[in-house]
């Protein structure tokens, strides 16, 4: 019986059975036939029996030359097999049956890829290569300790995830060989991997490495700081403070910057404010800067990239990530500011929101629309008030042409006050609504006694070409004059009527209309010419609004005060004004009617209208929309204050400042409706804390006028800086504030 032999799982092969048999006579041949195959010879009854060797898929059969061939058995074929082998002689015809035993066994099978290491690297640098070790067998591969030997072994090292590990069948692990020469020349070593692979108990890999002296080449190297930037929150329509990005050359050759640009879907939300790098070179150890601002036009989170292209061979394009969040913006405009040797400007903002905090920033702009100053962010708690002086609270005050308060809330009111030392003062409300049509200049006084100044701001991002049509009377005939003013986006323009017209007969003109004024805001001031012995100064906002009903809520006519009346008809058709005076208790007195030609106006005093005795206020009902305002002046010719009479009624508002330092503030209310009104007054300090509260009833058309402190009968309002009011019916209110020396006066409507 021949010796047993072993077949390894996964290996194909053959076995020469004829080596165990010799023919009995010369020239006699033998033939072989496997008649039966048993699996598990110890228990043939339970094993597999096959009469044809080919029925076992991985056995190809026993051929006549006595060779047994097989393909690659798998783990399911592991076991002991018996071949019932019949051997026959050709000459005698005799045959012999023998049992031939073989066994299919499982083993580990190691392989490594790649099969060698050969690297060239600069001296004192490192080259590395990763190898994958696999177990291709069906039995666990048990690895021993890896070893590097040979003359150059000290220059090679192994980063090992395999040594000493057990690798399951069909699994892999990786390790890395590193070559780190300290001198030039070739180095060699051998990596030995021991394992339980019966065919390859020690697998070896040749390690070859060459060290070369490094060649030093001068190279630029770009560095940008900061490498990423978040602008935080900014209001839509506004522009954040610019952020400087420093571009440095940390290399040893000249860095050439070819371009600096903004890319990304939100690139338009950011703007390059200054660029000192594009098209320029930067010497080693030197730097240049680029400034970027966040200027979102719509709400939401915005992202973009600042891209810097240069000749840095490693980073020819440097990308800086930019981000910012745009919040809804509410803007309150102060359309004129003057802070110089002659003039100073006070501005104020008040939160009328009773619940939410409002956070914002005051920004001062030059005449060309450039941001020249900005305050720190401020937060107004409910009912809080913030007052600033341009010359004290802003940088570059002499460069500021107008101021904007940008915030996250719309519950705001405010004013601008102008004064020349302790001589003249005027106040106008801040602007919360931008004009959308033609703007009306209701009053012009430009003669030997008076000057009229106009201030305009273009709030849009487009150029505005304005036409100003002036209207006047000369010996009963209408006269006109036209001037043109072109405003760039954000531009502020201010001048006097005399300079604008450059004519000798400016005293003929009494009013004007600014055409193509959508997006334009402004104000007018009128005052006494210097050297004429008078110190009158007042002003009103320039607006596009008119009304068919105007309320003039106060008449002061006595030995000290006079009341000026202006009604302006900006239309082409004549207007009939029905004027109804009322007593303080609300009784309607004898009415009268006057007419105003198209593009004409009525200007005079309350005394000129010959109102009945006891007239406390009056109302105009016009047949076509008109505008108008009233003035209060002293016969001493030292004080003047006025306010518009268009759209000043409402159910709530503020009297924005109570005069301090011994001065006085008077407040008047008129109930213009036919129903009783309940009015609640609350005095607040600058922090929004209530100091006093009073409720009063106003009968239909009744008027109430009193010094501010006398309106509160239950408590002192010392410490209060302004008064808020609310009513269940629309009311008209205004305030007059004067200094203790009877020099300064200003007027504001309830806002």
Short mmCIF file of N, CA, C and O in Angstrom, two decimals, residues 22-31 88-94:
data_model
loop_
_atom_site.label_atom_id
_atom_site.label_comp_id
_atom_site.label_asym_id
_atom_site.label_seq_id
_atom_site.Cartn_x
_atom_site.Cartn_y
_atom_site.Cartn_z
N UNK A 22 5.43 -1.55 -10.13
CA UNK A 22 6.30 -1.92 -11.25
C UNK A 22 5.66 -3.10 -12.00
O UNK A 22 5.09 -4.00 -11.39
N UNK A 23 5.77 -3.12 -13.35
CA UNK A 23 5.20 -4.26 -14.11
C UNK A 23 6.01 -5.55 -13.86
O UNK A 23 7.21 -5.49 -13.56
N UNK A 24 5.39 -6.72 -14.01
CA UNK A 24 6.06 -8.01 -13.73
C UNK A 24 6.97 -8.46 -14.85
O UNK A 24 7.84 -9.29 -14.65
N UNK A 25 6.80 -8.00 -16.02
CA UNK A 25 7.64 -8.43 -17.14
C UNK A 25 8.01 -7.21 -17.97
O UNK A 25 7.29 -6.23 -18.02
N UNK A 26 9.14 -7.35 -18.61
CA UNK A 26 9.62 -6.23 -19.42
C UNK A 26 8.66 -5.97 -20.57
O UNK A 26 8.20 -6.90 -21.22
N UNK A 27 8.40 -4.71 -20.78
CA UNK A 27 7.49 -4.33 -21.85
C UNK A 27 6.04 -4.37 -21.45
O UNK A 27 5.16 -3.98 -22.21
N UNK A 28 5.80 -4.91 -20.28
CA UNK A 28 4.43 -4.95 -19.80
C UNK A 28 4.03 -3.55 -19.33
O UNK A 28 4.83 -2.82 -18.76
N UNK A 29 2.81 -3.16 -19.56
CA UNK A 29 2.34 -1.82 -19.12
C UNK A 29 1.27 -1.97 -18.07
O UNK A 29 0.59 -3.00 -17.99
N UNK A 30 1.17 -0.91 -17.29
CA UNK A 30 0.17 -0.88 -16.22
C UNK A 30 -0.89 0.16 -16.56
O UNK A 30 -0.61 1.21 -17.14
N UNK A 31 -2.09 -0.17 -16.17
CA UNK A 31 -3.17 0.83 -16.27
C UNK A 31 -3.81 1.00 -14.90
O UNK A 31 -3.82 0.07 -14.09
N UNK A 88 -3.91 -2.70 -13.31
CA UNK A 88 -3.98 -3.87 -14.20
C UNK A 88 -2.73 -3.95 -15.07
O UNK A 88 -2.19 -2.91 -15.49
N UNK A 89 -2.25 -5.25 -15.33
CA UNK A 89 -1.14 -5.47 -16.26
C UNK A 89 -1.69 -5.78 -17.64
O UNK A 89 -2.62 -6.57 -17.79
N UNK A 90 -1.06 -5.21 -18.63
CA UNK A 90 -1.56 -5.40 -19.99
C UNK A 90 -1.28 -6.79 -20.52
O UNK A 90 -2.07 -7.34 -21.29
N UNK A 91 -0.14 -7.40 -20.10
CA UNK A 91 0.24 -8.70 -20.67
C UNK A 91 -0.56 -9.83 -20.04
O UNK A 91 -1.09 -10.71 -20.73
N UNK A 92 -0.63 -9.82 -18.76
CA UNK A 92 -1.25 -10.95 -18.07
C UNK A 92 -2.73 -10.72 -17.84
O UNK A 92 -3.48 -11.67 -17.57
N UNK A 93 -3.14 -9.45 -17.87
CA UNK A 93 -4.54 -9.15 -17.59
C UNK A 93 -4.87 -9.22 -16.12
O UNK A 93 -6.03 -9.09 -15.74
N UNK A 94 -3.84 -9.46 -15.32
CA UNK A 94 -4.09 -9.51 -13.88
C UNK A 94 -4.24 -8.09 -13.32
O UNK A 94 -3.67 -7.13 -13.84
#
